[in-house]
Amino acid sequence: QWCSRDQVGTFSELESQALFESLVHSLRFFNRTGGHDHIFVWGSGMGADGPFRSWRRFIEHSVFLMTETELWNPYADINVSSYTPWKDIVLP
């Protein structure tokens, strides 16, 4: 586990993962288009990988509003940025 509630004062990775999975499953119209018409906002330099490491299984077709385009995370098993230039939007 990379971060803990004690270190950052927020959810653990497992708690965050469970919250996002629950959120996606609760979105009434998400499956209508496979998430193509849904937007997720990521304000961290880690993009979707920080709070939702398995996002590729759940929201890979959704649009991301992000602050970073580069890959920045502490995970050795994730070597591709969550930013996709043909669908995502970067905010300065």
GROMACS .gro file of N, CA and C in nm, residues 10-58:
model
  147
   10THR      N    1  -0.656   1.095   0.435
   10THR     CA    2  -0.767   1.066   0.345
   10THR      C    3  -0.790   0.915   0.340
   11PHE      N    4  -0.847   0.864   0.233
   11PHE     CA    5  -0.878   0.722   0.221
   11PHE      C    6  -0.754   0.640   0.188
   12SER      N    7  -0.753   0.516   0.231
   12SER     CA    8  -0.648   0.423   0.190
   12SER      C    9  -0.673   0.387   0.043
   13GLU      N   10  -0.575   0.325  -0.019
   13GLU     CA   11  -0.593   0.283  -0.160
   13GLU      C   12  -0.712   0.189  -0.175
   14LEU      N   13  -0.725   0.095  -0.085
   14LEU     CA   14  -0.836  -0.001  -0.094
   14LEU      C   15  -0.970   0.068  -0.075
   15GLU      N   16  -0.978   0.161   0.018
   15GLU     CA   17  -1.103   0.235   0.040
   15GLU      C   18  -1.136   0.321  -0.082
   16SER      N   19  -1.037   0.388  -0.137
   16SER     CA   20  -1.058   0.472  -0.254
   16SER      C   21  -1.104   0.388  -0.374
   17GLN      N   22  -1.038   0.276  -0.395
   17GLN     CA   23  -1.075   0.186  -0.503
   17GLN      C   24  -1.220   0.141  -0.489
   18ALA      N   25  -1.258   0.100  -0.371
   18ALA     CA   26  -1.394   0.054  -0.346
   18ALA      C   27  -1.495   0.166  -0.368
   19LEU      N   28  -1.462   0.288  -0.327
   19LEU     CA   29  -1.553   0.401  -0.347
   19LEU      C   30  -1.575   0.429  -0.496
   20PHE      N   31  -1.468   0.430  -0.574
   20PHE     CA   32  -1.482   0.456  -0.717
   20PHE      C   33  -1.558   0.344  -0.788
   21GLU      N   34  -1.528   0.220  -0.754
   21GLU     CA   35  -1.602   0.110  -0.815
   21GLU      C   36  -1.751   0.121  -0.783
   22SER      N   37  -1.782   0.152  -0.659
   22SER     CA   38  -1.921   0.168  -0.618
   22SER      C   39  -1.987   0.285  -0.694
   23LEU      N   40  -1.913   0.394  -0.709
   23LEU     CA   41  -1.964   0.509  -0.782
   23LEU      C   42  -1.998   0.473  -0.926
   24VAL      N   43  -1.906   0.407  -0.994
   24VAL     CA   44  -1.929   0.372  -1.135
   24VAL      C   45  -2.050   0.280  -1.147
   25HIS      N   46  -2.061   0.184  -1.059
   25HIS     CA   47  -2.176   0.092  -1.064
   25HIS      C   48  -2.308   0.162  -1.035
   26SER      N   49  -2.303   0.274  -0.964
   26SER     CA   50  -2.426   0.345  -0.930
   26SER      C   51  -2.469   0.448  -1.036
   27LEU      N   52  -2.383   0.474  -1.134
   27LEU     CA   53  -2.417   0.572  -1.238
   27LEU      C   54  -2.522   0.513  -1.332
   28ARG      N   55  -2.640   0.566  -1.326
   28ARG     CA   56  -2.757   0.509  -1.393
   28ARG      C   57  -2.739   0.491  -1.544
   29PHE      N   58  -2.679   0.589  -1.610
   29PHE     CA   59  -2.668   0.584  -1.756
   29PHE      C   60  -2.528   0.550  -1.806
   30PHE      N   61  -2.440   0.510  -1.717
   30PHE     CA   62  -2.302   0.485  -1.755
   30PHE      C   63  -2.290   0.377  -1.861
   31ASN      N   64  -2.360   0.268  -1.846
   31ASN     CA   65  -2.347   0.156  -1.939
   31ASN      C   66  -2.415   0.181  -2.074
   32ARG      N   67  -2.493   0.285  -2.082
   32ARG     CA   68  -2.561   0.318  -2.208
   32ARG      C   69  -2.460   0.342  -2.321
   33THR      N   70  -2.347   0.404  -2.288
   33THR     CA   71  -2.244   0.433  -2.389
   33THR      C   72  -2.107   0.380  -2.348
   34GLY      N   73  -2.102   0.297  -2.246
   34GLY     CA   74  -1.974   0.248  -2.198
   34GLY      C   75  -1.893   0.357  -2.130
   35GLY      N   76  -1.958   0.463  -2.087
   35GLY     CA   77  -1.891   0.572  -2.018
   35GLY      C   78  -1.837   0.681  -2.108
   36HIS      N   79  -1.857   0.670  -2.240
   36HIS     CA   80  -1.806   0.772  -2.333
   36HIS      C   81  -1.860   0.912  -2.304
   37ASP      N   82  -1.978   0.921  -2.247
   37ASP     CA   83  -2.039   1.052  -2.219
   37ASP      C   84  -2.030   1.091  -2.072
   38HIS      N   85  -1.931   1.039  -2.003
   38HIS     CA   86  -1.909   1.073  -1.862
   38HIS      C   87  -1.771   1.137  -1.847
   39ILE      N   88  -1.761   1.233  -1.757
   39ILE     CA   89  -1.636   1.306  -1.733
   39ILE      C   90  -1.592   1.284  -1.589
   40PHE      N   91  -1.464   1.253  -1.573
   40PHE     CA   92  -1.403   1.239  -1.441
   40PHE      C   93  -1.293   1.342  -1.429
   41VAL      N   94  -1.282   1.405  -1.313
   41VAL     CA   95  -1.182   1.510  -1.289
   41VAL      C   96  -1.074   1.456  -1.197
   42TRP      N   97  -0.949   1.469  -1.242
   42TRP     CA   98  -0.834   1.424  -1.164
   42TRP      C   99  -0.744   1.544  -1.140
   43GLY      N  100  -0.728   1.586  -1.015
   43GLY     CA  101  -0.651   1.704  -0.983
   43GLY      C  102  -0.508   1.675  -0.939
   44SER      N  103  -0.474   1.550  -0.927
   44SER     CA  104  -0.340   1.512  -0.881
   44SER      C  105  -0.250   1.486  -1.001
   45GLY      N  106  -0.121   1.495  -0.982
   45GLY     CA  107  -0.025   1.461  -1.086
   45GLY      C  108  -0.028   1.313  -1.122
   46MET      N  109  -0.090   1.231  -1.037
   46MET     CA  110  -0.098   1.088  -1.067
   46MET      C  111  -0.218   1.055  -1.157
   47GLY      N  112  -0.297   1.154  -1.192
   47GLY     CA  113  -0.413   1.128  -1.277
   47GLY      C  114  -0.508   1.029  -1.212
   48ALA      N  115  -0.561   0.938  -1.291
   48ALA     CA  116  -0.656   0.839  -1.239
   48ALA      C  117  -0.587   0.729  -1.159
   49ASP      N  118  -0.457   0.709  -1.182
   49ASP     CA  119  -0.387   0.598  -1.118
   49ASP      C  120  -0.377   0.611  -0.967
   50GLY      N  121  -0.372   0.732  -0.914
   50GLY     CA  122  -0.361   0.749  -0.770
   50GLY      C  123  -0.484   0.703  -0.695
   51PRO      N  124  -0.600   0.763  -0.721
   51PRO     CA  125  -0.718   0.724  -0.646
   51PRO      C  126  -0.791   0.601  -0.699
   52PHE      N  127  -0.766   0.562  -0.826
   52PHE     CA  128  -0.847   0.457  -0.889
   52PHE      C  129  -0.757   0.373  -0.980
   53ARG      N  130  -0.668   0.294  -0.918
   53ARG     CA  131  -0.566   0.221  -0.995
   53ARG      C  132  -0.623   0.130  -1.102
   54SER      N  133  -0.742   0.075  -1.083
   54SER     CA  134  -0.800  -0.017  -1.182
   54SER      C  135  -0.897   0.054  -1.276
   55TRP      N  136  -0.880   0.185  -1.294
   55TRP     CA  137  -0.973   0.262  -1.378
   55TRP      C  138  -0.983   0.205  -1.519
   56ARG      N  139  -0.878   0.145  -1.569
   56ARG     CA  140  -0.880   0.091  -1.706
   56ARG      C  141  -0.986  -0.018  -1.724
   57ARG      N  142  -1.021  -0.086  -1.618
   57ARG     CA  143  -1.127  -0.188  -1.624
   57ARG      C  144  -1.267  -0.129  -1.615
   58PHE      N  145  -1.278  -0.006  -1.567
   58PHE     CA  146  -1.410   0.051  -1.539
   58PHE      C  147  -1.444   0.174  -1.623
   0.00000   0.00000   0.00000
